[in-house]
Amino acid sequence: MIAEVGLAALWMAAALALGQMVCGALALREQGAEIGALTRPFAIVQGLLLAISFACLLYLFAITDLSTKLVVANSHVDKPMIFKVTGVWGNHEGSMLLWVTVMALAGALIAWLERRLPENTMQATLAAQGFVALGFFAFLLFSSNPFERLPTPAVSGVGLNPLLQDIGLAFHPPTLYIGYVGLSVAFSFVVGALVTRQVTPDFARAMRPWVLGAWVFLTLGITAGSYWAYYELGWGGYWFWDPVENASLMPWLAATALLHSVGVLAARDALRTWTVMLGVIAFSMSMLGTFLVRSGVLTSVHAFAVDPERGAFILALLVLYIGGSLALFALRAGSISEGERFTLASRESALVFNNVMLSAILGVVLLGTLYPLLAEAFNARVSVGPPYFNPVSAVFAVPMFLVLAVGPLLQWRKDRFSRIKTPVMISGAALVLALVGLGLFVDMSILALIGFALAIGLGVASLQPLWGRNLLRVPTATWGMVAAHFGVAVALFGIASEAALTEERLAALTPGESVVVGEWMVTLDGVEPRAGPNWTALEARILASYDGGAQRALAPQARTFTEPVQETTESALETRWNGQLYATLGNRLPDGRWQLRLWWKPFVTLIWFGGILIALGGALAIVGHLRVHLRRQSIERQIALRHGQELPA
Amino acid sequence: MNKLLIWGPLALFLFFAGVAGYQLTQPKDETVRSAMVGKPLPAFDLPAYDPAGEGDGPARITDAIFRDGRPKLLNVWASWCLPCIAEAPQLEALEQMGVEIVGVAIRDKPEDIAQFLARHGNPYTAIARDDISEVQLGIGSSGVPETFVIDGEGVIRYQHIGDIRPEHISDLLRELEAAG
């Protein structure tokens, strides 16, 4: 019964999306204003229906309803409750339903709250949102129905991909999805504004919270995904340039550029075409990511739900949305005026420079990710890895970080470089000191050295917008910018440390033997079998002491999951303020010794701490903009009230 | 903005969509085959599962058991593996047809093995206990259950991935005949 309710709600919501699209489109005609008024209620009810539909699926997983095909294929009666719940989106159908649900809730929220845009642009935006949603509804209802019943109920359920039975990964996909969906909302705004030719600062201000929100979630999602890959895959690295990882990085790069350009459009009415273009590209990248992950056209360590038929469906959606919007953009771009002008020494031009650099990095990642696919079409098998991605993206990242240090100090529109001489000198001095100091005393690669110097210089520079100001009076949005930019410096410091200072040991030990890695003395105590709720494992007991200090116990495992069968490496981490000891258990050698892989990674945690700071900065910016918006509204209301009182008199 | 910047993205995107569409229509070989098929079984020496502690069977099982001139099945399984339960009737059927099956129990405890055999039948001529998956990894098996056809000289002839369903029995018999 519950499954049928969920399915019915899904169908009704799809019908409403169709109505929303049709009414919004009809409203664009001269006499259509009244029918257009229907789009808002349609969007709100659609959001409610999807909330119901998603709740139904959640319930089916929670009680492990074994007559529902999806539950049987992805859950198990014996699975811990938390993973039963996260199993809802740990599969293709459920994650698509989550996607559509978040999208419809976002649509409902815009329809309910957004009053800044002219009504016809708003209706066109909602029509575009209905159009995008409709494709996903079709996908769900015709090719990936999450509520499909089995002819006869199953006995126990098959399980869940063990790699996904991890608390980090359980919440990683929804985080990214919220980001993707936020970009789809921004995309709808762009289409609406293009259709009604109203690319204005008001449009940018309406879109900005969605772009910022999407970006915050994408940042968190990538940070969490990176940490998950780091400790769960047992490879000891934090970024592998895997197609699936790139699929989330590309929308983030586009969203980062978009967010800065939306800011310029909102504040200065410049960069209109560029903002619209980035809005289309950011959503295109999230669609492309979905396609790459789910179609099976690229092989990856963690692609899932691979199915050519679904791939064809997403490709069709891709052509419809991306092709359509790029064509719309091309047709309308000529009629968008460029807006306000600015000079070279201005905050706008620094932002434009960094937007171009971000776009270049996006191009580098896109090319590297798609190149194997293109090559394969011509019967050549290639794989593109860090030797390409690292140096080529660094070529654009280094100048970007340098400009990032200077940009926030410049004024809008027109400034003089001489005005910001002192702060630039201070940051520059920090950079040079770090470069010389580290270069002389620590032996490291040139790229890592540049990374350290940039991180230190940027760290100093990013705090300078606060310099000499009353900190209590600094706007929240400025705090957000400072936090995000400082976060970039922190993450960069972590990355440079990981590259330059990591020490690695591959040891073969019999119990009782010790090995030294960095400042650590590591002793293998023993190896024993372990059993969990749905896995068995070999677990090593390791005692590690830092610089002769107290011993700490670590227990890395080589784990075998039973349902379905899969082997995973559970690394063990010992975190200190100055870094992490990372241990994994390998094979037993014929002579009975056990292989241990050990890394001492100084300051590695700063990579993810930086990511969190960046996301926090974005969240502060949202709060700041909303506060300004609310204050402006209340002032306008007071003025209106005063006028109202004065009129009768 | 000039024409190239405006129409370029669309052109690039359509090119990509064309290539991706072409790629989707290409067949893909997704199966994981052991690189060991056609090669001799790696040497191993494992403790044997001894049901009642009677000690009447051999204490250890080595790769020599596969070199007695008669083709056999090597079945990688475990008492904690649910597909192995589904597979049990087919192994019974094969045993009744006179097929010799050597089991390799992966990371298992003797009492669990005993319980499993009591409940689902014992089709095995011998069971080796592989506590650290060394044989499993050695013969290129990636999961449980998996079944290999080994000829009388100890050479791996065929690999069956996953549980044996009724429709697979004739395939296995054919491979055994070819190996013998």
Short mmCIF file of N, CA and C in Angstrom, two decimals, chain A residues 76 156 273 277 288 291 295-297 308 311-312 315 318-319 322-323 326-327 330-331 333 370 373-374 376-377 536-538 558 560 562-563 565 567 588 594, chain B residues 1 5-7 9-11 13-24 28 30 80-83 106-107 109 131-134 136-137 142-145:
data_model
loop_
_atom_site.label_atom_id
_atom_site.label_comp_id
_atom_site.label_asym_id
_atom_site.label_seq_id
_atom_site.Cartn_x
_atom_site.Cartn_y
_atom_site.Cartn_z
N HIS A 76 18.81 -5.26 3.66
CA HIS A 76 18.88 -6.56 4.27
C HIS A 76 18.27 -6.44 5.66
N SER A 156 15.27 -12.29 2.45
CA SER A 156 16.10 -11.49 3.35
C SER A 156 16.63 -10.20 2.73
N THR A 273 26.53 38.73 -19.53
CA THR A 273 26.60 37.56 -20.41
C THR A 273 27.39 36.43 -19.76
N MET A 277 26.20 32.67 -18.94
CA MET A 277 26.96 31.56 -19.51
C MET A 277 27.39 30.58 -18.42
N LEU A 288 26.39 16.49 -16.57
CA LEU A 288 27.44 15.69 -17.19
C LEU A 288 28.02 14.70 -16.17
N PHE A 291 25.76 11.86 -15.75
CA PHE A 291 25.87 10.99 -16.91
C PHE A 291 27.12 10.11 -16.83
N SER A 295 26.36 6.09 -16.56
CA SER A 295 26.14 5.50 -17.88
C SER A 295 27.08 4.35 -18.15
N GLY A 296 28.21 4.31 -17.42
CA GLY A 296 29.18 3.27 -17.69
C GLY A 296 30.08 3.59 -18.87
N VAL A 297 30.02 4.82 -19.41
CA VAL A 297 30.91 5.13 -20.52
C VAL A 297 32.35 5.28 -20.05
N PRO A 308 23.81 1.01 -19.60
CA PRO A 308 23.79 1.78 -20.85
C PRO A 308 22.42 2.36 -21.17
N GLY A 311 22.05 5.29 -19.26
CA GLY A 311 22.99 6.24 -19.83
C GLY A 311 22.35 6.95 -21.02
N ALA A 312 21.67 6.18 -21.87
CA ALA A 312 21.04 6.77 -23.04
C ALA A 312 19.97 7.77 -22.62
N LEU A 315 21.66 10.83 -21.39
CA LEU A 315 22.26 11.53 -22.52
C LEU A 315 21.18 12.33 -23.27
N LEU A 318 20.48 15.28 -21.31
CA LEU A 318 21.64 16.17 -21.45
C LEU A 318 21.52 17.00 -22.73
N VAL A 319 21.20 16.32 -23.83
CA VAL A 319 21.08 17.01 -25.12
C VAL A 319 19.94 18.03 -25.05
N ILE A 322 21.09 20.83 -21.94
CA ILE A 322 22.32 21.57 -22.18
C ILE A 322 22.33 22.10 -23.60
N GLY A 323 22.01 21.23 -24.56
CA GLY A 323 21.95 21.68 -25.94
C GLY A 323 20.95 22.81 -26.09
N LEU A 326 22.21 26.01 -24.29
CA LEU A 326 23.33 26.63 -25.00
C LEU A 326 22.84 27.31 -26.28
N ALA A 327 21.85 26.67 -26.94
CA ALA A 327 21.28 27.29 -28.14
C ALA A 327 20.54 28.57 -27.76
N ALA A 330 23.02 31.18 -27.09
CA ALA A 330 23.64 31.70 -28.30
C ALA A 330 22.70 32.67 -29.03
N LEU A 331 21.40 32.32 -29.02
CA LEU A 331 20.44 33.18 -29.72
C LEU A 331 20.22 34.50 -28.99
N ALA A 333 22.35 35.86 -26.50
CA ALA A 333 23.53 36.52 -25.95
C ALA A 333 23.73 37.90 -26.58
N LEU A 370 37.30 13.52 -20.11
CA LEU A 370 36.63 13.02 -21.31
C LEU A 370 37.59 12.42 -22.32
N LEU A 373 37.46 8.77 -23.02
CA LEU A 373 36.22 8.45 -23.73
C LEU A 373 36.35 8.75 -25.22
N LEU A 374 36.92 9.92 -25.52
CA LEU A 374 37.11 10.30 -26.92
C LEU A 374 38.09 9.35 -27.59
N GLU A 376 38.75 6.33 -26.84
CA GLU A 376 38.20 5.00 -27.01
C GLU A 376 37.31 4.92 -28.26
N ALA A 377 36.66 6.05 -28.58
CA ALA A 377 35.84 6.08 -29.78
C ALA A 377 36.70 5.85 -31.02
N THR A 536 33.45 -10.37 7.90
CA THR A 536 34.52 -10.94 8.70
C THR A 536 35.79 -10.21 8.30
N ALA A 537 36.78 -10.24 9.16
CA ALA A 537 37.97 -9.47 8.85
C ALA A 537 39.19 -10.06 9.53
N LEU A 538 40.34 -9.70 8.98
CA LEU A 538 41.59 -9.91 9.69
C LEU A 538 41.97 -8.56 10.25
N ALA A 558 41.56 -5.91 7.13
CA ALA A 558 41.25 -6.33 5.77
C ALA A 558 39.91 -7.02 5.89
N THR A 560 36.09 -8.52 4.77
CA THR A 560 35.30 -9.17 3.73
C THR A 560 33.83 -9.08 4.09
N THR A 562 29.84 -9.95 3.53
CA THR A 562 29.18 -11.16 3.08
C THR A 562 28.07 -10.88 2.09
N GLU A 563 27.38 -9.80 2.22
CA GLU A 563 26.18 -9.57 1.42
C GLU A 563 26.21 -8.22 0.72
N VAL A 565 29.39 -10.18 -1.48
CA VAL A 565 30.78 -10.40 -1.09
C VAL A 565 31.68 -9.32 -1.68
N GLU A 567 35.71 -7.31 -0.73
CA GLU A 567 36.79 -7.11 0.23
C GLU A 567 37.11 -5.62 0.30
N ARG A 588 49.54 -11.64 3.93
CA ARG A 588 50.54 -12.39 4.67
C ARG A 588 51.50 -12.98 3.66
N TRP A 594 53.58 -10.36 8.10
CA TRP A 594 52.44 -9.58 7.63
C TRP A 594 52.91 -8.27 7.03
N MET B 1 30.64 39.88 -27.21
CA MET B 1 31.19 38.52 -27.41
C MET B 1 31.12 38.16 -28.88
N LEU B 5 32.73 32.45 -29.40
CA LEU B 5 32.47 32.24 -27.97
C LEU B 5 31.02 31.87 -27.72
N ILE B 6 30.13 32.39 -28.59
CA ILE B 6 28.71 32.17 -28.36
C ILE B 6 28.26 30.80 -28.85
N TRP B 7 28.75 30.39 -30.04
CA TRP B 7 28.31 29.11 -30.60
C TRP B 7 29.27 27.97 -30.28
N PRO B 9 30.59 26.69 -27.42
CA PRO B 9 30.19 25.70 -26.41
C PRO B 9 29.14 24.72 -26.94
N LEU B 10 28.18 25.23 -27.70
CA LEU B 10 27.14 24.35 -28.24
C LEU B 10 27.75 23.32 -29.18
N ALA B 11 28.66 23.79 -30.06
CA ALA B 11 29.29 22.88 -31.02
C ALA B 11 30.08 21.81 -30.27
N PHE B 13 29.69 20.79 -27.23
CA PHE B 13 28.79 19.90 -26.50
C PHE B 13 28.17 18.87 -27.44
N LEU B 14 27.74 19.30 -28.62
CA LEU B 14 27.11 18.37 -29.55
C LEU B 14 28.11 17.31 -30.02
N PHE B 15 29.36 17.73 -30.19
CA PHE B 15 30.41 16.76 -30.55
C PHE B 15 30.54 15.70 -29.45
N PHE B 16 30.59 16.19 -28.20
CA PHE B 16 30.70 15.26 -27.07
C PHE B 16 29.51 14.30 -27.03
N ALA B 17 28.29 14.88 -27.21
CA ALA B 17 27.09 14.05 -27.14
C ALA B 17 27.14 12.97 -28.22
N GLY B 18 27.64 13.33 -29.39
CA GLY B 18 27.75 12.35 -30.48
C GLY B 18 28.68 11.20 -30.09
N VAL B 19 29.86 11.55 -29.57
CA VAL B 19 30.82 10.52 -29.19
C VAL B 19 30.26 9.65 -28.06
N ALA B 20 29.66 10.31 -27.05
CA ALA B 20 29.12 9.56 -25.91
C ALA B 20 28.00 8.63 -26.37
N GLY B 21 27.16 9.12 -27.27
CA GLY B 21 26.08 8.28 -27.78
C GLY B 21 26.63 7.07 -28.51
N TYR B 22 27.68 7.29 -29.31
CA TYR B 22 28.31 6.19 -30.02
C TYR B 22 28.88 5.18 -29.03
N GLN B 23 29.55 5.70 -27.97
CA GLN B 23 30.17 4.81 -26.98
C GLN B 23 29.13 3.95 -26.26
N LEU B 24 27.96 4.55 -26.01
CA LEU B 24 26.93 3.81 -25.28
C LEU B 24 26.45 2.60 -26.07
N LYS B 28 30.11 -3.88 -24.05
CA LYS B 28 31.19 -3.85 -23.06
C LYS B 28 31.33 -5.21 -22.41
N GLU B 30 32.04 -6.87 -19.21
CA GLU B 30 32.14 -6.46 -17.81
C GLU B 30 32.62 -7.60 -16.91
N TRP B 80 29.24 -18.41 6.11
CA TRP B 80 28.59 -17.11 6.32
C TRP B 80 28.06 -16.52 5.02
N CYS B 81 28.14 -17.29 3.94
CA CYS B 81 27.78 -16.73 2.64
C CYS B 81 26.40 -17.22 2.22
N LEU B 82 25.48 -16.28 2.01
CA LEU B 82 24.10 -16.67 1.71
C LEU B 82 23.93 -17.30 0.32
N PRO B 83 24.58 -16.79 -0.73
CA PRO B 83 24.44 -17.46 -2.02
C PRO B 83 24.91 -18.91 -1.95
N ILE B 106 36.37 -20.31 3.25
CA ILE B 106 37.09 -19.05 3.43
C ILE B 106 36.78 -18.43 4.79
N ARG B 107 37.83 -18.16 5.56
CA ARG B 107 37.69 -17.47 6.85
C ARG B 107 36.51 -18.01 7.65
N LYS B 109 34.91 -20.88 10.75
CA LYS B 109 35.21 -21.58 12.00
C LYS B 109 34.67 -23.00 11.88
N ASP B 131 42.05 -19.68 6.03
CA ASP B 131 41.72 -18.61 6.97
C ASP B 131 42.15 -17.23 6.51
N ILE B 132 43.09 -17.18 5.59
CA ILE B 132 43.51 -15.85 5.15
C ILE B 132 43.35 -15.70 3.63
N SER B 133 42.44 -16.49 3.07
CA SER B 133 42.10 -16.36 1.64
C SER B 133 43.29 -16.58 0.72
N GLU B 134 44.33 -17.33 1.15
CA GLU B 134 45.51 -17.40 0.29
C GLU B 134 45.24 -18.19 -0.98
N GLN B 136 42.21 -18.65 -2.29
CA GLN B 136 41.23 -17.86 -3.03
C GLN B 136 41.93 -16.80 -3.89
N LEU B 137 42.84 -16.07 -3.26
CA LEU B 137 43.54 -15.03 -4.02
C LEU B 137 44.47 -15.65 -5.05
N SER B 142 37.49 -13.70 -6.88
CA SER B 142 37.27 -12.40 -6.26
C SER B 142 36.12 -12.43 -5.26
N GLY B 143 35.45 -13.55 -5.09
CA GLY B 143 34.34 -13.57 -4.14
C GLY B 143 33.92 -14.97 -3.81
N VAL B 144 32.90 -15.09 -2.97
CA VAL B 144 32.37 -16.39 -2.57
C VAL B 144 30.90 -16.41 -2.98
N PRO B 145 30.31 -17.46 -3.51
CA PRO B 145 31.02 -18.67 -3.93
C PRO B 145 31.57 -18.52 -5.34
#
